[in-house]
Short mmCIF file of C-alpha atoms and ligand atoms in Angstrom, two decimals:
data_model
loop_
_atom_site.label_atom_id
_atom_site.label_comp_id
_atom_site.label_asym_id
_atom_site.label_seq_id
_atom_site.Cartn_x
_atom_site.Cartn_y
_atom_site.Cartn_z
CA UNK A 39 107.26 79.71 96.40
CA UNK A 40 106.06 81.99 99.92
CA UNK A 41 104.86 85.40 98.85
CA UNK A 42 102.78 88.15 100.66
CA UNK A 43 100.34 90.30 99.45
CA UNK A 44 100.98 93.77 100.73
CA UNK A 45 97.76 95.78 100.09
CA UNK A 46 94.74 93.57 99.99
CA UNK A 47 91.10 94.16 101.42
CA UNK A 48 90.32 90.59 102.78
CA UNK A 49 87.19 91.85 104.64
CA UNK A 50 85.87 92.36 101.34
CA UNK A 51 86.78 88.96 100.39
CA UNK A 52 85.36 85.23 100.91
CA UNK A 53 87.00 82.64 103.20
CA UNK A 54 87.40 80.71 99.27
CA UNK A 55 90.32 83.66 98.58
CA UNK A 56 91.94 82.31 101.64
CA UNK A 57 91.69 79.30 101.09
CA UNK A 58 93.21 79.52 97.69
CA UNK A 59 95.97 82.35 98.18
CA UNK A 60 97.24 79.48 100.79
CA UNK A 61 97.41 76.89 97.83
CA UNK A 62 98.92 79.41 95.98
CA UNK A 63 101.92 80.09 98.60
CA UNK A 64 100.44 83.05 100.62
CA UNK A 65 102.00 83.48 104.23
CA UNK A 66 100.91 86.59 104.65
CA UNK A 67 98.78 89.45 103.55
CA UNK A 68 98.56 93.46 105.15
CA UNK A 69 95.15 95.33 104.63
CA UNK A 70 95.12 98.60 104.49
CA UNK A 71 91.67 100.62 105.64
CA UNK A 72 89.97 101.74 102.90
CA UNK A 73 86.54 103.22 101.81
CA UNK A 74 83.24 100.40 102.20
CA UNK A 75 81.82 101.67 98.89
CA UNK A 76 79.00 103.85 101.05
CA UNK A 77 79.88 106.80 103.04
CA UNK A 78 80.29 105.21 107.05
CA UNK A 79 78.88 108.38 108.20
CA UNK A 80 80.13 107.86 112.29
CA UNK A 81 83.19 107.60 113.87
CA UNK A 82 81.38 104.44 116.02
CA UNK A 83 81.29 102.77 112.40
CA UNK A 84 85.30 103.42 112.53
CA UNK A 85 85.82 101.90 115.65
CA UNK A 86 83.69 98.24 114.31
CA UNK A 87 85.41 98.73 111.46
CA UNK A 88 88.91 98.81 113.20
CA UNK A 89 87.86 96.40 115.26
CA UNK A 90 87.60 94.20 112.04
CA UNK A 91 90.78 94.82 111.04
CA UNK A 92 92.67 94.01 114.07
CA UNK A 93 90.58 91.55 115.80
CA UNK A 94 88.09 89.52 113.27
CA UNK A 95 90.31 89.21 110.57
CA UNK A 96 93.78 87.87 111.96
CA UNK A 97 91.76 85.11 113.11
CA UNK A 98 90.18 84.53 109.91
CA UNK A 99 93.52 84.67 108.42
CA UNK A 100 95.30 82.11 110.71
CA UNK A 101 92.73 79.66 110.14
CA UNK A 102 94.52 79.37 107.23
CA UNK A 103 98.59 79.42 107.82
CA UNK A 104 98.19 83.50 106.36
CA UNK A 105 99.12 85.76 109.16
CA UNK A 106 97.02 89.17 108.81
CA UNK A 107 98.23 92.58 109.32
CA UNK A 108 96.53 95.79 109.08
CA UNK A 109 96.94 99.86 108.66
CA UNK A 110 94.62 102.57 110.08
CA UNK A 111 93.26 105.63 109.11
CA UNK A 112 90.02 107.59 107.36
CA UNK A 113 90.60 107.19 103.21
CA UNK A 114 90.52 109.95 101.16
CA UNK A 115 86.82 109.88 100.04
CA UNK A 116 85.31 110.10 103.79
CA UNK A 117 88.04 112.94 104.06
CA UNK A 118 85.66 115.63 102.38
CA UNK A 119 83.70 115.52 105.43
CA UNK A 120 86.32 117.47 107.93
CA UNK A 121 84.15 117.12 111.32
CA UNK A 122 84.00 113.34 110.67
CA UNK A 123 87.70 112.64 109.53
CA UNK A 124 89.20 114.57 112.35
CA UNK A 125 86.80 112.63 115.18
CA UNK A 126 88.44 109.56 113.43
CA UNK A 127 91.94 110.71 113.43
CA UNK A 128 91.42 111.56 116.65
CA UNK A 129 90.06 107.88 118.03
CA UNK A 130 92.83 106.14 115.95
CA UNK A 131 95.56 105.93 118.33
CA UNK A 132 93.36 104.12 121.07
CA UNK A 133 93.87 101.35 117.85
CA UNK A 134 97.48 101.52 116.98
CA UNK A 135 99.12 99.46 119.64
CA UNK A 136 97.25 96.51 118.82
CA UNK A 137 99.44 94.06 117.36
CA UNK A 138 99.98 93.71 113.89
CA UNK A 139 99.27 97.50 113.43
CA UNK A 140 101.87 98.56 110.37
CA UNK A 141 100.74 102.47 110.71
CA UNK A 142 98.56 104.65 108.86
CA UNK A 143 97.28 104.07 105.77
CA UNK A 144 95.77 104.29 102.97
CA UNK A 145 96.01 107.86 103.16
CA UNK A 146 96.40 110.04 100.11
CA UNK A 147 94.26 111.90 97.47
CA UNK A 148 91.22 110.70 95.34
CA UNK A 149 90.02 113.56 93.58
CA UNK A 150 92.97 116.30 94.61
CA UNK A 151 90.56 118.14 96.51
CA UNK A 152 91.19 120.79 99.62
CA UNK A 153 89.46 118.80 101.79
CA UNK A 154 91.50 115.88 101.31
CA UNK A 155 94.68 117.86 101.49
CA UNK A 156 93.97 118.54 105.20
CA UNK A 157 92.87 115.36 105.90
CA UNK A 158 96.14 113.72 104.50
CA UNK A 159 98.00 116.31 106.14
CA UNK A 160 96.72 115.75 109.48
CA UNK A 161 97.19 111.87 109.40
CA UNK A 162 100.89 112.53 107.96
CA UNK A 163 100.75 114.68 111.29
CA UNK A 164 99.40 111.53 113.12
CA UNK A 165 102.26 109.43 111.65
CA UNK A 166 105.10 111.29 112.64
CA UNK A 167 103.55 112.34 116.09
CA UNK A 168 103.54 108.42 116.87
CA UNK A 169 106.13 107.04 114.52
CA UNK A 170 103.78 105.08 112.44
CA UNK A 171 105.06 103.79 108.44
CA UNK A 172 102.71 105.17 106.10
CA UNK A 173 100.85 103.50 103.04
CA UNK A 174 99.81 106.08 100.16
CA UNK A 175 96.61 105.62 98.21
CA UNK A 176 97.09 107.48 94.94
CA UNK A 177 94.34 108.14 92.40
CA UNK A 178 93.25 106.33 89.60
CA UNK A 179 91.84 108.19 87.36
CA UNK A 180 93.20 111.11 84.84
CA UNK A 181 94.03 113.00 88.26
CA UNK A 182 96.60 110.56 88.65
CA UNK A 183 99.69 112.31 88.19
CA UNK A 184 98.85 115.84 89.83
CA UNK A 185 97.79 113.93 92.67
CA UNK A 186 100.79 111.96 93.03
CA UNK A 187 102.99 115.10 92.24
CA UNK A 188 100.85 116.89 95.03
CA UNK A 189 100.87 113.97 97.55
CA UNK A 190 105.19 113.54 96.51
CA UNK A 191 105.74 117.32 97.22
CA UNK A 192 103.84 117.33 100.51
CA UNK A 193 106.06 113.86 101.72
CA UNK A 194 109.38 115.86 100.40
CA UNK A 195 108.54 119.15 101.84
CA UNK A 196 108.35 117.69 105.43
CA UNK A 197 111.85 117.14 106.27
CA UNK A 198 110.83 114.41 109.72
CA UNK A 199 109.20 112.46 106.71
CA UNK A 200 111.97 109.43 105.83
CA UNK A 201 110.91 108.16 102.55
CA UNK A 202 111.93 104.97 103.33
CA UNK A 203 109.20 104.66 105.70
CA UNK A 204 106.43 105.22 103.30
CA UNK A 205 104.98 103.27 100.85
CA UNK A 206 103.67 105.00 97.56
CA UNK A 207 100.83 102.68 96.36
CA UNK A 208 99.01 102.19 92.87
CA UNK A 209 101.96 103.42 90.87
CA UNK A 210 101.92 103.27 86.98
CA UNK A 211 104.21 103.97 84.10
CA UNK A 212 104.07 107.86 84.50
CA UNK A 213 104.37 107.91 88.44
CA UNK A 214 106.68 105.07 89.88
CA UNK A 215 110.06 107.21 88.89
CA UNK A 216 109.31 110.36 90.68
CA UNK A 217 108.18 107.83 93.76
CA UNK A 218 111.32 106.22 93.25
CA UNK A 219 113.83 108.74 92.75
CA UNK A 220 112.38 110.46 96.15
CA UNK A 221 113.64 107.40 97.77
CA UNK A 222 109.82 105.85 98.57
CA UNK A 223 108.51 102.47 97.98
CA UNK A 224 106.41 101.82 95.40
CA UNK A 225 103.60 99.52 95.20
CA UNK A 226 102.11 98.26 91.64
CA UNK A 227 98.47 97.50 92.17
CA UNK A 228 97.38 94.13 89.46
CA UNK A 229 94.20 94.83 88.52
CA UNK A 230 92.19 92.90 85.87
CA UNK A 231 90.73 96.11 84.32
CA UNK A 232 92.69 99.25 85.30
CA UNK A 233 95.56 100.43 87.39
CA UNK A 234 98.47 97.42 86.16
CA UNK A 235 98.38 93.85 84.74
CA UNK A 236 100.81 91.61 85.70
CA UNK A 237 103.26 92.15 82.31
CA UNK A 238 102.66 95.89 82.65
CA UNK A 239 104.50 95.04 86.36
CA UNK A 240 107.27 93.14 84.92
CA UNK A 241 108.00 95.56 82.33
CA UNK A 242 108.37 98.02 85.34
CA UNK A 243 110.76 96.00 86.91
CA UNK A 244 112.78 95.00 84.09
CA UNK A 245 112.89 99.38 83.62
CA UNK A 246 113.24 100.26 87.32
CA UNK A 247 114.78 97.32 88.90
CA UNK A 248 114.05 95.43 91.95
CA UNK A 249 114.54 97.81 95.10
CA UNK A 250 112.18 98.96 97.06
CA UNK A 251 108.93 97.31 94.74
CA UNK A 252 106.41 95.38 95.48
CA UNK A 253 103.77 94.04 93.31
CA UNK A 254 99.98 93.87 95.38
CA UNK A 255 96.52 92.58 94.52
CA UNK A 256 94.56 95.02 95.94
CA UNK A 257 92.15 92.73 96.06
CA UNK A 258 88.82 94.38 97.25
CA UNK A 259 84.65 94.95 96.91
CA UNK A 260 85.43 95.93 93.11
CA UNK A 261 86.04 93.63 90.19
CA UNK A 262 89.84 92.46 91.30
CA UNK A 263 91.32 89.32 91.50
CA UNK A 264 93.20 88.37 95.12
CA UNK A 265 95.30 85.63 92.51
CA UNK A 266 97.33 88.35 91.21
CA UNK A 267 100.03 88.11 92.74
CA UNK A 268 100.78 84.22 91.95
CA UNK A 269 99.80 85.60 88.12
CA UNK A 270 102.30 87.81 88.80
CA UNK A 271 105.18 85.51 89.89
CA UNK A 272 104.31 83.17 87.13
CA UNK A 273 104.69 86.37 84.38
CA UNK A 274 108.18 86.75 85.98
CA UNK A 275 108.66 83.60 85.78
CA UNK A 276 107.87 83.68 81.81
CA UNK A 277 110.01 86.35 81.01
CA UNK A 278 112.61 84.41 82.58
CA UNK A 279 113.65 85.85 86.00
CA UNK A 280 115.35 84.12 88.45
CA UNK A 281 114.18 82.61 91.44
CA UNK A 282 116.00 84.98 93.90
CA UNK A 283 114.41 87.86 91.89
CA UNK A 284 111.16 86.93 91.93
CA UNK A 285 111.55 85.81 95.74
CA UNK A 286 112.82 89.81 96.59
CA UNK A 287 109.62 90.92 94.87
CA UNK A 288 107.03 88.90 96.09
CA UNK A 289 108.06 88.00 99.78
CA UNK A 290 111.56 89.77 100.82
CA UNK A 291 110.89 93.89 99.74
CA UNK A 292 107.24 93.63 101.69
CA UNK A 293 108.87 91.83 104.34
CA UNK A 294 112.08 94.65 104.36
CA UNK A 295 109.14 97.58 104.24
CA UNK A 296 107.32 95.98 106.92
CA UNK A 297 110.39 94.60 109.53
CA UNK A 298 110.17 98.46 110.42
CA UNK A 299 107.07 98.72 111.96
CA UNK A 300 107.27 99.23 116.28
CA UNK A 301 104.38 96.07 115.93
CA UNK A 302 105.55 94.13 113.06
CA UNK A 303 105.07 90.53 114.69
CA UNK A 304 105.45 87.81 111.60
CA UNK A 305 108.31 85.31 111.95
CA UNK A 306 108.98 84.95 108.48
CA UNK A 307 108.68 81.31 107.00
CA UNK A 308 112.12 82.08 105.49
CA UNK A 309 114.46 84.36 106.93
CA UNK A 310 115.51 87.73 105.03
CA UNK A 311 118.87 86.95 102.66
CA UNK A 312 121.69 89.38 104.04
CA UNK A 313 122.63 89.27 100.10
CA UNK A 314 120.11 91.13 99.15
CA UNK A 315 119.98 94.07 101.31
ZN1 LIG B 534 93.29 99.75 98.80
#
């Protein structure tokens, strides 16, 4: 069975994950920018970085059969240094049109702080400026619901913001209804030690259902695992979903998020069911 991986950090990952994500059924993967684990400290490291994303890694990809795709922005734990984040916002469109370019993301909040308020407000500003999809980072750790509540409220309270447009990322238990019932997607992050495991994501979907959910690997610098996802169609499989269900979660929601990017440029392997719309 095709699947994608929606939010995965392949420049953090060996040509190996490649290779085997192929094996595994992987046509296509989107990689959101996200923090290097060390502060960049220049907007020039931005622009390599950026570079990376849209040049280096497609090709890395192909090599493969796994066509790349890629979102743009400063993440929330560079945002605490204003001067910095704002230089980047403001170099980001010269890197938008190149193809493959979903929008901007992962914005979003880390530690709930001021500083990353403005910062995620200005690159919500970006967004809607130059019609870009957006793709939420929320926080992990005990913050994890006020910062989703904080992040939901500013999204709401901006009436050009169409949920449908944004993608609300690392959801749990406690925060995938309120992303949900504000008519967002919601993205389950399968990670071996925190965030989700791949029953925790099935038990969502057997509570929530299947529309607009995706299932990612995150895969990343960290401890993760970029197999996730194929452990996660084979726990659907176990609990005894259908094929056409698993096949809306793992390839066809992505794909329907996606299809409305200005630069979205995969020809899916299998076309989108009108069914399932
Ligand atoms: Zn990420």
């Amino acid at each position: 069975m095709f699947y994608i991986d929606p939010h995965i950090h392949m420049v953090s990952r060996i040509t190996d994950d490649y290779v085997r994500m192929a094996r595994c059924g992987c046509v296509a993967v989107s990689e959101p920018a996200f923090w290097a684990g060390f502060d960049r400290g220049s907007a020039e490291a931005f622009r390599s970085y950026f570079r990376q994303l849209t040049e280096f890694e497609p090709k890395r990809a192909a090599q493969f059969g796994i066509h790349h795709m890629s979102w743009l922005c400063i993440n929330a734990k560079e945002a605490e240094d204003v001067p910095l984040s704002r230089e980047v916002i403001a170099l980001i469109p010269e890197y938008l049109n190149r193809p493959g370019v979903l929008g901007i993301g992962e914005i979003g909040l880390n530690k709930n702080t001021k500083n990353e308020v403005v910062i995620f407000q200005e690159q919500v500003e970006l967004a809607m400026k130059t019609d870009e999809l957006i793709l939420v980072h929320t926080p992990h750790l005990e913050d994890k619901y006020k910062g989703t509540r904080m992040i939901l409220d500013m999204l709401t309270g901006d009436r050009r913001v169409k949920p449908e447009r944004v993608l609300i990322d690392h959801v749990e238990e406690h925060t995938i209804k309120p992303a949900l019932d504000a008519g967002f997607w919601a993205g389950m992050t399968l990670y071996p030690t925190t965030k989700c495991s791949p029953d925790r994501a099935v038990d969502m979907v057997e509570r929530y259902g299947t529309e607009r959910i995706m299932a990612n690997s995150a895969g990343d610098w960290g401890v993760s695992n970029p197999m996730n996802m194929p452990d996660f169609l084979r726990a659907l499989r176990a609990r005894g979903h259908d094929h056409a269900t698993v096949h809306k979660l793992v390839y066809e929601n992505p794909l329907r998020f996606f299809m409305q990017a200005k630069r979205f440029n995969l020809t899916p392997p299998i076309p989108l069911s009108p069914m399932s719309r």
